[in-house]
Structures are given as C-alpha cells and as structure tokens.
mmCIF file of C-alpha atoms in Angstrom:
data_model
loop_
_atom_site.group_PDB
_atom_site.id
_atom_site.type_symbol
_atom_site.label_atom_id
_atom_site.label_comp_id
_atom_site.label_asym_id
_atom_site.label_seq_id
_atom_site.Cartn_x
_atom_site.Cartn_y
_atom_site.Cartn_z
ATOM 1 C CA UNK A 1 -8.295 22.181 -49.701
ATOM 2 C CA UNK A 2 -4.606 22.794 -49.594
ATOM 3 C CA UNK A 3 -2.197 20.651 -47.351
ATOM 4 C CA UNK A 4 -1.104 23.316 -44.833
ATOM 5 C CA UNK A 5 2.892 23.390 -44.725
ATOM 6 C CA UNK A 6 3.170 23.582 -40.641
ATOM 7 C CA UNK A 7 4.825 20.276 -41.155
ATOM 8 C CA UNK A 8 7.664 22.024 -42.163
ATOM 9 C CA UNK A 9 7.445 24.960 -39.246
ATOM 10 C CA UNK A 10 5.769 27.760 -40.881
ATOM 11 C CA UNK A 11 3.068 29.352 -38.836
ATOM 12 C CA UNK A 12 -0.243 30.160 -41.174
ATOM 13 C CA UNK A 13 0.170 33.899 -41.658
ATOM 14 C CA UNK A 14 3.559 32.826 -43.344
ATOM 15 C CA UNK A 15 1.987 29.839 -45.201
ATOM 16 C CA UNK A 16 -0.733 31.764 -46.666
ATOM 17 C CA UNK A 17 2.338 34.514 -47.607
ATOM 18 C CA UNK A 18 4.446 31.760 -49.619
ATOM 19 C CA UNK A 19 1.696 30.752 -51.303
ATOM 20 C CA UNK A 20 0.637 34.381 -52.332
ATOM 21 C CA UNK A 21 3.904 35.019 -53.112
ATOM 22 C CA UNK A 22 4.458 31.759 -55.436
ATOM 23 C CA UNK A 23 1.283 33.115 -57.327
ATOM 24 C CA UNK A 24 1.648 36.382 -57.610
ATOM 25 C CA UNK A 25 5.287 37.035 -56.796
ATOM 26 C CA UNK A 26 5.323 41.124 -57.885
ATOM 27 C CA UNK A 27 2.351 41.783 -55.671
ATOM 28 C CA UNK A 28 2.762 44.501 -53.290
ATOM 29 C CA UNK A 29 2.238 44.571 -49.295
ATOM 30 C CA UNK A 30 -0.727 46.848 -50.229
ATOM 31 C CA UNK A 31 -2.343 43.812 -52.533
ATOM 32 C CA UNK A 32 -0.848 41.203 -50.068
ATOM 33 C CA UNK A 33 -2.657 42.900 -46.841
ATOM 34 C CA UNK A 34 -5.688 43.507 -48.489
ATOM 35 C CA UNK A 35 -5.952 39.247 -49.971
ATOM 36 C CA UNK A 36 -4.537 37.446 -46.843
ATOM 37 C CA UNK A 37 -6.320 39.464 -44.341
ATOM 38 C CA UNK A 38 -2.807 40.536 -42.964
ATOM 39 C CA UNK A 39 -1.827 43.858 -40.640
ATOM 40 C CA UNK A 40 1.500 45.246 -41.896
ATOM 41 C CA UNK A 41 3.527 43.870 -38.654
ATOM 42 C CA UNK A 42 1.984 40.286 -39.707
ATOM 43 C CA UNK A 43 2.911 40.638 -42.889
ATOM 44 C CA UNK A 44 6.523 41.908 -42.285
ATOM 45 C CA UNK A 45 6.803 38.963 -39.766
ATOM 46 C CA UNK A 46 5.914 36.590 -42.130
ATOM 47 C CA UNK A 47 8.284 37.800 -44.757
ATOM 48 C CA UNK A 48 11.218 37.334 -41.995
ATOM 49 C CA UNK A 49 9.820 34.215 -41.191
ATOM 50 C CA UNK A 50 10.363 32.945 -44.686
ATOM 51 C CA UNK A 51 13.257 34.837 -45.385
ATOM 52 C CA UNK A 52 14.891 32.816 -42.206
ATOM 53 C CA UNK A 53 13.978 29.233 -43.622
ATOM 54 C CA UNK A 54 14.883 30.372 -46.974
ATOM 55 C CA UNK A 55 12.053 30.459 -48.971
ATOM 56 C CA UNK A 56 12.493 33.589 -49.690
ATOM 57 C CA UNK A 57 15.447 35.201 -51.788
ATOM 58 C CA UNK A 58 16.788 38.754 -53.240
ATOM 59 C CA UNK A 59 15.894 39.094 -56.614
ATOM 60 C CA UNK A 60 18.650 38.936 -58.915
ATOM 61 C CA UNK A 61 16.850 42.133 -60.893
ATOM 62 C CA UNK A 62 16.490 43.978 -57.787
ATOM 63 C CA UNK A 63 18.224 42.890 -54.959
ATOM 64 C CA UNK A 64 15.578 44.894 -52.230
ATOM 65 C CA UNK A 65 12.859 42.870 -53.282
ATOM 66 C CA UNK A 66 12.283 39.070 -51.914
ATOM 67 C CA UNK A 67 10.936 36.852 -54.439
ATOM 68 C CA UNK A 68 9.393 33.486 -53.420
ATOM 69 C CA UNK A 69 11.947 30.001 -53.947
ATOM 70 C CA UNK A 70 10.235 27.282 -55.892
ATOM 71 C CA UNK A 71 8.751 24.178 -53.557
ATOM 72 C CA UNK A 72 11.086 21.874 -55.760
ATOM 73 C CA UNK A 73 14.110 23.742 -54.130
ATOM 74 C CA UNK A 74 13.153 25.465 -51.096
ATOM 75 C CA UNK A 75 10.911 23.024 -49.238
ATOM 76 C CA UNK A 76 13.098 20.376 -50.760
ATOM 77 C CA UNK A 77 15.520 21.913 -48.407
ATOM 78 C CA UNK A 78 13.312 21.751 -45.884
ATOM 79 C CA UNK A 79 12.127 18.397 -45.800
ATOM 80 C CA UNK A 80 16.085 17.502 -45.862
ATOM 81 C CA UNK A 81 16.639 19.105 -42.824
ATOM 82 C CA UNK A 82 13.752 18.060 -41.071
ATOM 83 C CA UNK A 83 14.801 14.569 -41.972
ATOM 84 C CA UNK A 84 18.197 15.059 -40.539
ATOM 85 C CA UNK A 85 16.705 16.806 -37.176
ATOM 86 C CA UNK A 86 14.301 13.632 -37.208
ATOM 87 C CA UNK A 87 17.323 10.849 -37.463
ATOM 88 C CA UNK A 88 19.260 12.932 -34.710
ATOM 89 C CA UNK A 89 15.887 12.724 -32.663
ATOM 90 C CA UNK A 90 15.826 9.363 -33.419
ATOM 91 C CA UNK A 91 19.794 8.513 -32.936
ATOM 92 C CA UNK A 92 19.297 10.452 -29.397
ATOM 93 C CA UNK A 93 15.853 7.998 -28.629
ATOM 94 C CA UNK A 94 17.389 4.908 -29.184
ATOM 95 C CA UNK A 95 20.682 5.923 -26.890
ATOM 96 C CA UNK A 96 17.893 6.684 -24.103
ATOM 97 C CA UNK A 97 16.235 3.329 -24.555
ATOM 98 C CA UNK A 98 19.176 1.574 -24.207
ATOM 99 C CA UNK A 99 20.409 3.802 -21.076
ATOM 100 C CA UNK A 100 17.055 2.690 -19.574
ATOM 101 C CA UNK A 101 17.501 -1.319 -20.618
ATOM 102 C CA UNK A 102 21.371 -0.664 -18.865
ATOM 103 C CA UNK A 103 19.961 0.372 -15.825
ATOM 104 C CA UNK A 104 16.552 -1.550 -15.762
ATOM 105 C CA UNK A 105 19.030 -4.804 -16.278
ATOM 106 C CA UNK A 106 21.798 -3.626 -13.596
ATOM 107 C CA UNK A 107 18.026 -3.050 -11.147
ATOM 108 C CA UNK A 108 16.943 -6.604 -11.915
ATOM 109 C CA UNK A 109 20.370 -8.074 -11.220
ATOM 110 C CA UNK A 110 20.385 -6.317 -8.449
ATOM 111 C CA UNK A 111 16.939 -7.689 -7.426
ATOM 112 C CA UNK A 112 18.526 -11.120 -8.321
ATOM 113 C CA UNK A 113 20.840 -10.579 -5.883
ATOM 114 C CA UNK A 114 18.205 -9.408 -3.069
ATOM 115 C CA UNK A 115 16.536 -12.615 -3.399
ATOM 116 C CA UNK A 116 19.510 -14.549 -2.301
ATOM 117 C CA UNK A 117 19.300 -12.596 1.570
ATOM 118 C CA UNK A 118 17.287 -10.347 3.452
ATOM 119 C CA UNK A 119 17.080 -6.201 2.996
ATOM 120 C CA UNK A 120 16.787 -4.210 5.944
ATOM 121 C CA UNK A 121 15.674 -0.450 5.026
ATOM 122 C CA UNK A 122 16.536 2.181 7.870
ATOM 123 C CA UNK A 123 14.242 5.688 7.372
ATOM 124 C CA UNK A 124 10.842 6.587 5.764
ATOM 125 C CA UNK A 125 12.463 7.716 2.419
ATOM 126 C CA UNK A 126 14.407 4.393 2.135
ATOM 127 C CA UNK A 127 11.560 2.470 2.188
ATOM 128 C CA UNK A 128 8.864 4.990 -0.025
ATOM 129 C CA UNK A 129 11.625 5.010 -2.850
ATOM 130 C CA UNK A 130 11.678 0.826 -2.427
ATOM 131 C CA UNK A 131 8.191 0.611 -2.495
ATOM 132 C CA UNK A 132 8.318 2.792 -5.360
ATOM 133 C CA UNK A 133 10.532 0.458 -7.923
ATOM 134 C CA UNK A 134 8.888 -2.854 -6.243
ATOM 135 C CA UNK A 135 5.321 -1.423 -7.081
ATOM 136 C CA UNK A 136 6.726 -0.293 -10.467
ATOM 137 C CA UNK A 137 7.287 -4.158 -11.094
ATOM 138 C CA UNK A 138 4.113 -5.245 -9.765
ATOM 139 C CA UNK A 139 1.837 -6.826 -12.201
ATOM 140 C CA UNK A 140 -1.169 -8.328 -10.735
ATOM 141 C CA UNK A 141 -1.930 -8.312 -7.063
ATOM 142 C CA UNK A 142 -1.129 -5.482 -3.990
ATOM 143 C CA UNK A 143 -1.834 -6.767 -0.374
ATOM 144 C CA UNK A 144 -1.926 -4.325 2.696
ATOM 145 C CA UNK A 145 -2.066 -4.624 6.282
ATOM 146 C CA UNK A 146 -2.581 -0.997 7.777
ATOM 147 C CA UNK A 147 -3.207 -1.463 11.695
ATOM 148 C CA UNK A 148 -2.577 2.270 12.231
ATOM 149 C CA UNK A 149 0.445 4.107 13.802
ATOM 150 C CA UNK A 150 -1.064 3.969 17.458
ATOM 151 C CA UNK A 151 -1.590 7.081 19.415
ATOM 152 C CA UNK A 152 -0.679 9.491 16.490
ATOM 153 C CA UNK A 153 -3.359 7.151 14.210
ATOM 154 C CA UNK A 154 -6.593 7.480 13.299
ATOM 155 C CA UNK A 155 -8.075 7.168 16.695
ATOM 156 C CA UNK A 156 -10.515 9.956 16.343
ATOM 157 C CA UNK A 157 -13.278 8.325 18.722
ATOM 158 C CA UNK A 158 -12.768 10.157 21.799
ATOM 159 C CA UNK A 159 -9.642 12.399 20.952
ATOM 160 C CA UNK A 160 -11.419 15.760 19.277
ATOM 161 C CA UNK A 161 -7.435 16.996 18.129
ATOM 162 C CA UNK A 162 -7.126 13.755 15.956
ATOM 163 C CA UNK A 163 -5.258 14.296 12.873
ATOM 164 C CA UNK A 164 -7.601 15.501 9.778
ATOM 165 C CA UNK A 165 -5.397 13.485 7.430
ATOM 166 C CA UNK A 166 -5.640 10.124 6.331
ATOM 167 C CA UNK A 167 -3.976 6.954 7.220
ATOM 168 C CA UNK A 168 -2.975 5.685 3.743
ATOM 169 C CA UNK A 169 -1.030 2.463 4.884
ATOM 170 C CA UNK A 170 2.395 1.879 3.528
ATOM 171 C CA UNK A 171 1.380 2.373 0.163
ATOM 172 C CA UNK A 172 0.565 5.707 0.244
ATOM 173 C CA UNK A 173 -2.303 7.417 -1.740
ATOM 174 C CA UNK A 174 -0.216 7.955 -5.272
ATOM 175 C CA UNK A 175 1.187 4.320 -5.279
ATOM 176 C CA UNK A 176 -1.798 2.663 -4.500
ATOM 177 C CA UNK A 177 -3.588 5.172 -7.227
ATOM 178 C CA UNK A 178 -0.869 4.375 -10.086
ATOM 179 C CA UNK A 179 -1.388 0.907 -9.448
ATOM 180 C CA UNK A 180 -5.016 0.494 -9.535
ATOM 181 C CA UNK A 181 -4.941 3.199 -12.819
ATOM 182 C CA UNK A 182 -2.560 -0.127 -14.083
ATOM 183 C CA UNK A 183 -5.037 -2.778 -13.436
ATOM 184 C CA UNK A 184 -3.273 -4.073 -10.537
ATOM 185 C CA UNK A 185 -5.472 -5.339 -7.743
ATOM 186 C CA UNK A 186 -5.375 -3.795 -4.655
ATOM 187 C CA UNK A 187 -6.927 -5.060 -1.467
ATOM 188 C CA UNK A 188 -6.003 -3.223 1.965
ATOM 189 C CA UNK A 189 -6.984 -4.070 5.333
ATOM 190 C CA UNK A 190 -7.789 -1.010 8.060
ATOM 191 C CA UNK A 191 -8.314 -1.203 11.601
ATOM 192 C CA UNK A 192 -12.282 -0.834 12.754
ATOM 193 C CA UNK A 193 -10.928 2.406 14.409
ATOM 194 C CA UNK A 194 -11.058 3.948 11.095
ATOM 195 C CA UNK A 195 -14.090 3.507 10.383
ATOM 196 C CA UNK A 196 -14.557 6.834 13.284
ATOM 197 C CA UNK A 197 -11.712 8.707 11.337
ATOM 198 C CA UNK A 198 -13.656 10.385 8.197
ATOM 199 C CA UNK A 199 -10.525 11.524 6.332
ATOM 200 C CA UNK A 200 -9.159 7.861 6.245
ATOM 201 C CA UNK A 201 -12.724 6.389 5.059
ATOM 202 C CA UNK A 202 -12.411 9.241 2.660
ATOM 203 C CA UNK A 203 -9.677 7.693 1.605
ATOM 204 C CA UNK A 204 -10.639 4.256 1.717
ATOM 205 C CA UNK A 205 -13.943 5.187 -0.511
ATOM 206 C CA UNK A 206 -11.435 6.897 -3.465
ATOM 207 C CA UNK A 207 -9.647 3.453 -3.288
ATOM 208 C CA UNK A 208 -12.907 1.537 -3.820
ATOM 209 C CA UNK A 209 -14.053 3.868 -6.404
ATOM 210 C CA UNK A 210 -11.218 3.065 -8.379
ATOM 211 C CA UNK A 211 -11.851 -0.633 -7.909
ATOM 212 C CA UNK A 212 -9.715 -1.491 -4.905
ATOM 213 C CA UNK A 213 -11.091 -3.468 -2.254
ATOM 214 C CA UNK A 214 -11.267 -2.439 1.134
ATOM 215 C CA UNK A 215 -11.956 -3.972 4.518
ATOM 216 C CA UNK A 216 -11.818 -3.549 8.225
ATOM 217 C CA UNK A 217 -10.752 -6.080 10.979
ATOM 218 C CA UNK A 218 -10.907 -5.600 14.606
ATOM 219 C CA UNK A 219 -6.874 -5.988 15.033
ATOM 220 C CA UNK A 220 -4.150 -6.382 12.915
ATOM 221 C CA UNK A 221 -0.728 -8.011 13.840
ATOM 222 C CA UNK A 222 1.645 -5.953 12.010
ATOM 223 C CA UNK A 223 1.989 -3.398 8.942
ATOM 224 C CA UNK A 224 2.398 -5.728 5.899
ATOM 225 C CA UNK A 225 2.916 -5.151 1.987
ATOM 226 C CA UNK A 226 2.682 -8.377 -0.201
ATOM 227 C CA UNK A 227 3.411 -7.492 -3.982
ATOM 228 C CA UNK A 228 2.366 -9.986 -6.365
ATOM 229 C CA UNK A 229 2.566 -13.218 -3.556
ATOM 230 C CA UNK A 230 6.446 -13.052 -4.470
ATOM 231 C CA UNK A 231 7.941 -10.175 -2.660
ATOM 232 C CA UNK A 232 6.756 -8.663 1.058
ATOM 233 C CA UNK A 233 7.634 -5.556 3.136
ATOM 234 C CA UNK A 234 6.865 -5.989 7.322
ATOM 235 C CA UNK A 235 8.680 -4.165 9.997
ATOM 236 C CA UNK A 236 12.012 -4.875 10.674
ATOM 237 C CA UNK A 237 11.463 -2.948 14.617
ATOM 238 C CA UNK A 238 7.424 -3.476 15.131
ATOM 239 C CA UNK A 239 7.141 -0.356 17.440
ATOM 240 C CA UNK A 240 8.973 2.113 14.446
ATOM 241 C CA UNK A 241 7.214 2.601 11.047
ATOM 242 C CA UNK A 242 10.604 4.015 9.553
ATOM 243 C CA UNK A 243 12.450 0.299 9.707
ATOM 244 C CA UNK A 244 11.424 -2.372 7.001
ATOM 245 C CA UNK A 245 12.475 -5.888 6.027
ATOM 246 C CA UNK A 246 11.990 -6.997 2.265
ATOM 247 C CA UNK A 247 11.354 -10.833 1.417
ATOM 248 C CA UNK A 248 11.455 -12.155 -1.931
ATOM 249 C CA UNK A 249 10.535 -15.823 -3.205
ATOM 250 C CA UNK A 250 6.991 -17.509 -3.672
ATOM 251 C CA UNK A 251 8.093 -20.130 -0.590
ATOM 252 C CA UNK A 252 9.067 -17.438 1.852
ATOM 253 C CA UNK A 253 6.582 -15.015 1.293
ATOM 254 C CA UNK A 254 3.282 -17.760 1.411
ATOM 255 C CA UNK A 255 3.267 -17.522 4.771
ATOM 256 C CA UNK A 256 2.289 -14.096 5.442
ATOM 257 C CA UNK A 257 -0.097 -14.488 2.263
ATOM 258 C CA UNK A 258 -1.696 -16.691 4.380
ATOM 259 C CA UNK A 259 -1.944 -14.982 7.474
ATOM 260 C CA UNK A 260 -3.811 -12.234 5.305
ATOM 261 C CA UNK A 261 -6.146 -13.934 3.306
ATOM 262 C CA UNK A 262 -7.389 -15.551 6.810
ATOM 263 C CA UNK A 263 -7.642 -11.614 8.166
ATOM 264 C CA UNK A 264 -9.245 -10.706 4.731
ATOM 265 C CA UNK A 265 -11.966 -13.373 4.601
ATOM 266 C CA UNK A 266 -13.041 -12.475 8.383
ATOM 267 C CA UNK A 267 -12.713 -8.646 7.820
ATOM 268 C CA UNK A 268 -16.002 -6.601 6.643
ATOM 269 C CA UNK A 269 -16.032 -4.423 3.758
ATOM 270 C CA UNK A 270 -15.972 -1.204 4.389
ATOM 271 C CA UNK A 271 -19.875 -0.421 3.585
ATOM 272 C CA UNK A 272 -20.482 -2.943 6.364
ATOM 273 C CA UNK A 273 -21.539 -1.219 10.065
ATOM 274 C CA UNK A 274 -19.551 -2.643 12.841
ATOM 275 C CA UNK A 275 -21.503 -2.575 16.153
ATOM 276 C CA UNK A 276 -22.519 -4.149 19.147
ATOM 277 C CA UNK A 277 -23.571 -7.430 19.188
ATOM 278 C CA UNK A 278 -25.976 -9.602 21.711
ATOM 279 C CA UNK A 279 -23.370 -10.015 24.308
ATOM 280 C CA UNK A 280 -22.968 -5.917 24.003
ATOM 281 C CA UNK A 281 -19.283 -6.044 22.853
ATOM 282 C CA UNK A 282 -18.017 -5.452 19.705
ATOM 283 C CA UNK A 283 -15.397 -6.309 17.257
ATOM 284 C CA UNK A 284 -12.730 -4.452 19.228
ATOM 285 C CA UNK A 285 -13.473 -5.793 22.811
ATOM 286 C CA UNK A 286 -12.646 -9.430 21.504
ATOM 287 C CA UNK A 287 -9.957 -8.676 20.316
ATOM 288 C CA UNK A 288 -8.339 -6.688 22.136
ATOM 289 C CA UNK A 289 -9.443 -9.720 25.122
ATOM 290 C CA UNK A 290 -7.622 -12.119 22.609
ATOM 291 C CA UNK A 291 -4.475 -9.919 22.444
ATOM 292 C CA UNK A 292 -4.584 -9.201 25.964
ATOM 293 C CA UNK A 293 -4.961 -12.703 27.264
ATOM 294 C CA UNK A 294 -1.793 -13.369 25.384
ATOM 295 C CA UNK A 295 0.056 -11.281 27.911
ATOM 296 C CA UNK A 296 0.479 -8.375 25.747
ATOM 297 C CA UNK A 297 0.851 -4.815 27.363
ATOM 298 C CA UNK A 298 -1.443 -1.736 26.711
ATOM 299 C CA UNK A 299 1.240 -0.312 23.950
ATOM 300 C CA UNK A 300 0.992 -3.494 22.093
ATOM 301 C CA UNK A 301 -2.475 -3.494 22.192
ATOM 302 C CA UNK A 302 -2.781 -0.157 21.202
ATOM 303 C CA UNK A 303 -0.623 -0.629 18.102
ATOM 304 C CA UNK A 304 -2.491 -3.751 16.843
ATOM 305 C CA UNK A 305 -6.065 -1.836 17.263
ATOM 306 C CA UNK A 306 -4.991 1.142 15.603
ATOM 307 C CA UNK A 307 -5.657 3.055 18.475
ATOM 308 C CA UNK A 308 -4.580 5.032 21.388
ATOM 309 C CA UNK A 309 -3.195 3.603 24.622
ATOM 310 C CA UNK A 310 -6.270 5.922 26.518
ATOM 311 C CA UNK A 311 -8.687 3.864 24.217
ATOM 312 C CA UNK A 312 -7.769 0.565 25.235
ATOM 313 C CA UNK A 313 -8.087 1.043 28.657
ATOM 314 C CA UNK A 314 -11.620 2.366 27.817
ATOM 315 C CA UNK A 315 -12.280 -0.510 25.974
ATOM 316 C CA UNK A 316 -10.821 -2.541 28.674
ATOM 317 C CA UNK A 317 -13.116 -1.394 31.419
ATOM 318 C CA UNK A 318 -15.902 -1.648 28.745
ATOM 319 C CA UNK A 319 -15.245 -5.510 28.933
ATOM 320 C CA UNK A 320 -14.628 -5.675 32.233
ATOM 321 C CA UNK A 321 -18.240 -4.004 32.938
ATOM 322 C CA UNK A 322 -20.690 -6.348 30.710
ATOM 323 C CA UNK A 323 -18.327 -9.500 32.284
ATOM 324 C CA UNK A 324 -19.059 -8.334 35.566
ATOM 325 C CA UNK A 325 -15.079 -8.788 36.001
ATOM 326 C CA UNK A 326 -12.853 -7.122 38.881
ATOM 327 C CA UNK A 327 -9.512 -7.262 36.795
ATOM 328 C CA UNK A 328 -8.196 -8.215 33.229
ATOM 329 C CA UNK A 329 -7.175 -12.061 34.507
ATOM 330 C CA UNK A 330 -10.739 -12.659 35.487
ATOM 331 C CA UNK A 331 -12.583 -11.119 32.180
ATOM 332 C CA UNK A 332 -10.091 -13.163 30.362
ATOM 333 C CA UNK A 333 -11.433 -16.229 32.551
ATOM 334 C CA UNK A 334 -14.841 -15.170 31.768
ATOM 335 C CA UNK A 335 -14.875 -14.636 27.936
ATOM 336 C CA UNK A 336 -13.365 -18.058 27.990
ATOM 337 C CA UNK A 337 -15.838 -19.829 29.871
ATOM 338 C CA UNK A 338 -18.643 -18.367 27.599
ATOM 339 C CA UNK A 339 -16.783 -19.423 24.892
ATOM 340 C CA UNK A 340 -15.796 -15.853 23.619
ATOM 341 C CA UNK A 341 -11.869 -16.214 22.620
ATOM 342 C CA UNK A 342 -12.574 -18.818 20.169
#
C-alpha cells in the first residue's frame, strides 16, 4: 500500500492526481475522472492544488498543459521547506520555553521572597488567582477548612430560599478538580449544616468520587487552606471571606496542620448520619454550648457552625429545653456538670 503524501500537505484527491499524473502524464481529465473517481471541480482543484506547491509545471512542448515534476525534484522541494517551517517551529518553541523558565524563575524568587514576611491579599480575585499559582505548585497534599459563609451559607434547614449552589470552600470546584485529576490529595472539612444543603453534598460526593476525602465536623474555627504542610491561606479579617493571609515555612505552618488533623480525626465522613444521640442533642448543640460558653456572641457562633444567626438561637433553645435550663449561663452550668463540654 502506498505511503500517502499528506505529510507533505496534499489532501487525497490531489495525492491520488500526482500519482496519476506521474504514471500516465498525457492522460486526459476525461481518463483522470473516470480512474480516480473524481467530479470535474475535484479534479480542477486538485490540479491548482499541485500547481500551488509546484508539483506541477507547463510543459515546455505545450505550455497549456501541466505535466507532473519528478518526486526527486518536486517533493525534494517540499520536504526542504517543511524542514525549514519545522526549525522555525522549533526556533519559536524553544524561545517560549525559555520565556516560561524567565518567568517561572522571577515567580519562585518571588515566592523566595514571600517566605521571608507575611502576604496580606485584599478582594476575592486576589486571592482565587493566589490560590491558583500556589495550587499549581502543589505536589502532594491539599487541606481545607470550609465552616460556611454564615447566613448567606448553606444553612438550608429551616430557610426554604437557601441558595441552590454549592459551598465549594476556598478551593473552589475547578482547583480542587485539577488537583485531584494530578494525584494530589485532597481532604476538606464541611460544617454538619451541609449535610441539609443537597447542592453542597452534591458537591462533596463529585470530590469523593474523584478520590478526595471528605468529612463533616460540628464547628469549625476558621476558613483554612494548607498546601503541601509548607504554605497556608486563613483570614486575614475572620468576619470577611475577601481578606487572606499567606504563611509559608514547614515551622510556621505545623501549627494549623495540627489544629486540622485533630478536627479531621474527630470529623465523620461524609456517608456517616449525624443525629441525635442518648442525651437528645446532637453534634451541633455541643458545640455550639462549647463556643458559647467561651463568651462568644450569636454572629460568631453562627460563622463557626456554618449557619444562620436564626439557627443558633434555635439550636440554643433546643439545649436549653432537654437541660431544663432558664438561660445560656445555666445550660452552660449544666452540660458541665454532666460532663458534656469535655
């Protein structure tokens, strides 16, 4: 079977042509039509396709008629100049690659130079396109705390216009996809709230499916990004989600690595059901008795549960009702005598 010459950028109707042509090169379009299969408009554009790459030339007894040029000369001529479009190709590769080693050295320097102090990031898109070249570097482990953004988070339980979109976390759904497709692993802590929020468990189950791990926890302290135990993202302003602070270094980083591999090993997966237990509380009333007893206010609390300010004063009175308490002082009392706020 013949080697077909689209190497050299003819299409088949004209490959078949300058074949014909080199065997029989007085044949007419008549003969030529009726062996290749050819209409007369694909055999005219065939002839003016090899007429343009020069395979095709006047004869020298009669100038109106083309006659095939031989391979040794006219695809010579090709193969030259598809050697010189390939160097130029080549010439303009290795320019780009070293444009991107310019700037991917003048990026690390530059993250050289962050790990000397503290970045502060001011607005949404300042920290996305951060995350974006930190996760870019990230090799081999992505923690997330996600506590929710309050009372426009996923707080669907008793608030029927909660958003139908999901709570991500800082990551995002395409970041925390490219990294998992890279092998990176990815473990992200949710609020419990979510688990009444089906977009974000939608979510949460694509994350899983591509082998991320996923749990809940009662509370979380803070929104938290740990790449690779080395470099971390938290708030720089806890009550705004558009302010960040970056820390780089092993040493000062291990500290919030800590604080969430002690949230991830008391979390439950996802698949888990979180309920009520003996005592007729749940997950959420202790902690939110925990956080409370440390004198925080309702918008605090509401922020570390990932829920509404409305919930946690349902969830409040919930406690206060199976304690048999009066006020928030004496069902912290309480839950402390019975050994609750361990």
């Amino acid at each position: 079977m013949p080697v077909a010459l689209q190497a050299f950028g003819l299409s088949d109707p004209a490959d078949r042509l300058y074949r014909e042509l080199l065997r029989a090169p007085r044949a007419t379009d008549a003969e030529l039509t009726a062996r290749l299969g050819l209409a007369p408009d694909q055999l005219r554009s065939a002839r003016t396709e090899l007429a343009g790459l020069e395979l095709l030339r006047p004869s020298w007894d009669d100038p109106s008629h083309l006659r095939p040029v031989v391979p040794e000369l006219g695809l010579a001529a090709l193969l030259a100049r598809r050697e010189a479009e390939l160097l130029s190709q080549r010439q303009e590769f290795e320019q780009a690659r070293a444009a991107f080693g310019q700037l991917r050295a003048e990026a690390e320097a530059e993250a050289g130079h962050h790990r000397t102090r503290t970045e502060h990031l001011i607005g949404t898109d300042a920290i996305r396109d951060r995350l974006a070249e930190l996760g870019a570097r990230t090799s081999s482990q992505a923690l997330v705390l996600s506590p929710g953004d309050g009372p426009t988070g996923p707080d669907g339980a008793d608030a029927p216009d909660a958003p139908d979109t999901p709570a991500t976390g800082p990551l995002g759904e395409s970041l925390s996809t490219e990294l998992l497709g890279r092998g990176v692993e990815l473990r992200t802590l949710f609020v419990d709230a979510v688990r009444r929020h089906p977009p974000t468990v939608e979510h949460a189950r694509r994350l899983v499916g591509l082998g991320g791990q996923v749990r809940t926890a009662p509370a979380l302290p803070l929104r938290l990004v740990v790449l690779d135990r080395e470099t971390a993202l938290l708030p720089l302003d806890p009550e705004r989600t558009d302010t960040a602070t970056v820390l780089h270094g092993r040493g000062p980083v291990a500290a919030l690595c800590a604080l969430f591999d002690g949230l991830w090993h008391s979390a439950a997966p996802l698949c888990h059901p979180r309920g009520r237990d003996l005592n007729g509380m749940t997950a959420q009333h202790y902690a939110l008795l925990r956080i409370l007893q440390q004198g925080d206010t309702d918008v605090v609390a509401a922020r570390k549960l990932g829920v509404s300010e409305r919930t946690v004063r349902r969830l409040t009175a919930e406690a206060l009702e199976v304690l048999g308490a009066r006020s928030r002082f004496q069902a912290g009392a309480r839950a402390t005598e019975r050994g609750w706020l361990h």
